[in-house]
Amino acid sequence: MDKVEQVANGLRELLNKKSLLNNFKMKDSLKGFKSSEVHCIEYIGENVDSNVTKLAESFYMTRSATSKITQKLMKKGMIESYQKSDNEKKIYFRLTEEGEAIYKIHYDLHKEFQERDKTVFEQVTDEQFEMILDLVEKYSKHLDDEIKKLGVALTNRNDFE
Amino acid sequence: MDKVEQVANGLRELLNKKSLLNNFKMKDSLKGFKSSEVHCIEYIGENVDSNVTKLAESFYMTRSATSKITQKLMKKGMIESYQKSDNEKKIYFRLTEEGEAIYKIHYDLHKEFQERDKTVFEQVTDEQFEMILDLVEKYSKHLDDEIKKLGVALTNRNDFE
DNA sequence: GTGATTATGTTGCCTAGGAAACATAATCAC
DNA sequence: GTGATTATGTTTCCTAGGCAACATAATCAC
């Protein structure tokens, strides 16, 4: 197995593990909310004039699925929609007070996770971070180029390895 | 946004993009197979005496879901099961000839992806790889410790960030 | 302007996969 | 040995989310 493979596999395991652990902690504080709902609240809390399309793009999800999540959050009273006079098709969302409360809980939990994992990253130098970030960006650009080569809109899901 | 966050976000986007792209290519050659099925074939092809439990652990999936996949692959004639005399409960799997064929196709495609992305990694030095791998492993260990602290079996899914 | 194309959001249908319950073999405690 | 616990696999039920089809507003070409 070459080094790239090794990193990729380690990373996959790492991310799985992290999501298992964080999810476990998460559920205590945020019972009754799916992770996707919390994610959605987070995004809306941080981006003014969020709409289904923007959310979907950010989550790498279909608009269809995203629409269902926002509908649920509306029913739960976590978010509310509004429109603008210059466009009567776009539907924007903002957090309600209850939504803000959830946002805050999630935010704090996030901080808690950061604190928990701090020690691991303290040993990493700035140059090393730059190097990693640079690599990630280069790879991302490379994939963008490859996607362009296809000349197709990739709306497909399926997490193939 | 701190550096850790930045890397994490970039990585998430990167992985999503990669799976979109690879899946798109994948589907041409391997129509009629879900990514999870191909994954399963891959694992069985590379690990003798695979069983549902091992597969599930490797995929970070429930045994329930894994069982369904192996059943499908059996029906499709891609894998076959066998047992050993020392244990009449465990059910092992091996690839059939058809399964081997799919394995080969996937393997070649994988090579093709590696080739495609080679240029990105050529610029990375061995020391840099070691550094990254080291970080991933440290983080993974750290999470293992945190999971141990909970003293709970985390069988939970849900990919919370 | 008008017609075609694109953007945005939603609905219905379907599938992958989790949770819980279960059956039964294996193993452990004694 | 026997009984309790654990390991392994499966089934049933349910939900999240993709896909395709759709409706309708916005925009573009002319």
Short mmCIF file of C-alpha atoms in Angstrom, two decimals, chain A:
data_model
loop_
_atom_site.label_atom_id
_atom_site.label_comp_id
_atom_site.label_asym_id
_atom_site.label_seq_id
_atom_site.Cartn_x
_atom_site.Cartn_y
_atom_site.Cartn_z
CA MET A 1 0.00 0.00 0.00
CA ASP A 2 1.50 3.32 -0.97
CA LYS A 3 1.62 6.36 1.23
CA VAL A 4 -1.33 8.10 -0.36
CA GLU A 5 -3.46 5.04 0.19
CA GLN A 6 -2.24 4.78 3.74
CA VAL A 7 -3.22 8.35 4.51
CA ALA A 8 -6.56 7.93 2.77
CA ASN A 9 -7.42 4.82 4.74
CA GLY A 10 -6.27 6.28 8.01
CA LEU A 11 -8.32 9.35 7.32
CA ARG A 12 -11.43 7.40 6.51
CA GLU A 13 -11.15 5.48 9.73
CA LEU A 14 -10.42 8.66 11.63
CA LEU A 15 -13.43 10.50 10.29
CA ASN A 16 -15.71 7.57 10.96
CA LYS A 17 -14.46 7.33 14.47
CA LYS A 18 -14.82 11.01 15.10
CA SER A 19 -18.36 11.10 13.84
CA LEU A 20 -19.26 8.11 15.99
CA LEU A 21 -17.83 9.73 19.07
CA ASN A 22 -19.14 13.22 18.44
CA ASN A 23 -22.52 11.90 17.55
CA PHE A 24 -22.66 10.01 20.79
CA LYS A 25 -21.90 13.13 22.80
CA MET A 26 -24.15 15.19 20.61
CA LYS A 27 -27.20 13.15 21.23
CA ASP A 28 -27.17 13.85 24.93
CA SER A 29 -27.51 17.58 24.46
CA LEU A 30 -29.52 17.65 21.30
CA LYS A 31 -31.96 14.82 21.59
CA GLY A 32 -34.72 15.08 19.08
CA PHE A 33 -32.53 16.55 16.36
CA LYS A 34 -30.90 14.72 13.51
CA SER A 35 -27.36 15.68 12.69
CA SER A 36 -28.50 17.04 9.37
CA GLU A 37 -30.98 19.28 11.12
CA VAL A 38 -28.34 20.64 13.45
CA HIS A 39 -26.07 21.18 10.51
CA CYS A 40 -28.79 23.07 8.82
CA ILE A 41 -29.39 25.25 11.85
CA GLU A 42 -25.68 25.90 12.04
CA TYR A 43 -25.49 27.01 8.44
CA ILE A 44 -28.54 29.22 8.64
CA GLY A 45 -27.20 30.73 11.83
CA GLU A 46 -23.98 31.66 10.12
CA ASN A 47 -25.18 32.70 6.70
CA VAL A 48 -27.76 35.38 6.16
CA ASP A 49 -30.27 34.80 3.40
CA SER A 50 -29.77 31.05 3.26
CA ASN A 51 -32.08 29.27 0.89
CA VAL A 52 -32.58 25.65 -0.10
CA THR A 53 -30.20 25.85 -3.03
CA LYS A 54 -27.37 27.35 -1.00
CA LEU A 55 -27.86 24.84 1.76
CA ALA A 56 -27.89 21.97 -0.68
CA GLU A 57 -24.68 23.10 -2.32
CA SER A 58 -22.99 23.51 0.99
CA PHE A 59 -24.08 20.07 2.21
CA TYR A 60 -23.40 18.32 -1.07
CA MET A 61 -26.96 17.17 -0.96
CA THR A 62 -29.81 17.35 -3.41
CA ARG A 63 -32.22 20.26 -3.14
CA SER A 64 -34.90 17.67 -2.67
CA ALA A 65 -33.42 16.30 0.52
CA THR A 66 -32.55 19.77 1.76
CA SER A 67 -36.06 20.97 1.18
CA LYS A 68 -37.35 18.19 3.39
CA ILE A 69 -35.01 19.17 6.18
CA THR A 70 -35.99 22.82 6.11
CA GLN A 71 -39.62 21.79 6.14
CA LYS A 72 -39.03 19.75 9.24
CA LEU A 73 -37.22 22.59 10.92
CA MET A 74 -40.07 24.92 10.05
CA LYS A 75 -42.56 22.54 11.61
CA LYS A 76 -40.40 22.33 14.70
CA GLY A 77 -40.31 26.09 14.84
CA MET A 78 -36.54 26.30 14.62
CA ILE A 79 -36.42 28.40 11.49
CA GLU A 80 -38.74 30.75 9.66
CA SER A 81 -38.87 31.75 6.03
CA TYR A 82 -39.03 35.12 4.42
CA GLN A 83 -38.88 36.53 0.94
CA LYS A 84 -37.64 39.67 -0.70
CA SER A 85 -39.50 42.01 -2.96
CA ASP A 86 -37.07 41.66 -5.84
CA ASN A 87 -37.62 37.93 -6.22
CA GLU A 88 -40.83 36.14 -5.48
CA LYS A 89 -39.43 32.69 -6.03
CA LYS A 90 -36.50 32.49 -3.66
CA ILE A 91 -37.33 31.54 -0.11
CA TYR A 92 -34.87 32.52 2.58
CA PHE A 93 -34.51 31.21 6.10
CA ARG A 94 -33.52 32.64 9.43
CA LEU A 95 -33.38 31.12 12.89
CA THR A 96 -36.18 31.63 15.34
CA GLU A 97 -35.37 32.14 18.99
CA GLU A 98 -35.68 28.42 19.61
CA GLY A 99 -33.39 27.86 16.65
CA GLU A 100 -30.87 30.26 18.13
CA ALA A 101 -30.92 28.26 21.34
CA ILE A 102 -30.10 25.07 19.48
CA TYR A 103 -27.45 26.91 17.55
CA LYS A 104 -25.87 27.98 20.80
CA ILE A 105 -25.89 24.47 22.23
CA HIS A 106 -24.26 23.13 19.13
CA TYR A 107 -21.73 25.92 19.14
CA ASP A 108 -20.73 25.19 22.70
CA LEU A 109 -20.47 21.51 22.01
CA HIS A 110 -18.30 22.26 19.05
CA LYS A 111 -16.04 24.30 21.28
CA GLU A 112 -15.97 21.42 23.71
CA PHE A 113 -14.82 19.07 20.96
CA GLN A 114 -12.14 21.49 19.92
CA GLU A 115 -10.94 21.71 23.48
CA ARG A 116 -10.96 17.94 23.77
CA ASP A 117 -8.79 17.49 20.70
CA LYS A 118 -6.59 20.52 21.21
CA THR A 119 -3.58 18.58 22.46
CA VAL A 120 -3.30 16.67 19.21
CA PHE A 121 -2.92 19.80 17.15
CA GLU A 122 -0.76 21.80 19.48
CA GLN A 123 2.24 19.86 18.29
CA VAL A 124 1.68 20.77 14.68
CA THR A 125 3.61 23.78 13.46
CA ASP A 126 2.20 26.53 11.30
CA GLU A 127 4.36 25.48 8.39
CA GLN A 128 3.03 21.97 8.64
CA PHE A 129 -0.53 23.24 8.62
CA GLU A 130 0.20 25.37 5.60
CA MET A 131 1.68 22.37 3.86
CA ILE A 132 -1.37 20.23 4.52
CA LEU A 133 -3.79 22.94 3.55
CA ASP A 134 -1.83 23.52 0.40
CA LEU A 135 -2.01 19.86 -0.49
CA VAL A 136 -5.74 19.68 0.14
CA GLU A 137 -6.31 22.71 -2.03
CA LYS A 138 -4.12 21.44 -4.82
CA TYR A 139 -5.92 18.13 -4.82
CA SER A 140 -9.26 19.84 -4.77
CA LYS A 141 -8.29 21.98 -7.76
CA HIS A 142 -7.01 18.95 -9.57
CA LEU A 143 -10.35 17.24 -9.12
CA ASP A 144 -12.14 20.35 -10.29
CA ASP A 145 -10.11 20.18 -13.46
CA GLU A 146 -10.96 16.53 -13.93
CA ILE A 147 -14.62 17.26 -13.41
CA LYS A 148 -14.42 20.01 -15.98
CA LYS A 149 -12.86 17.59 -18.43
CA LEU A 150 -15.99 15.49 -18.20
CA GLY A 151 -18.05 18.48 -19.13
CA VAL A 152 -20.92 17.13 -17.10
CA ALA A 153 -22.85 18.32 -14.17
CA LEU A 154 -22.16 15.91 -11.36
CA THR A 155 -25.23 15.87 -9.27
CA ASN A 156 -24.70 12.29 -8.41
CA ARG A 157 -24.32 10.96 -4.95
CA ASN A 158 -23.18 7.53 -3.79
CA ASP A 159 -19.85 7.94 -2.03
CA PHE A 160 -17.81 5.62 -4.10
CA GLU A 161 -14.43 5.20 -2.59
#
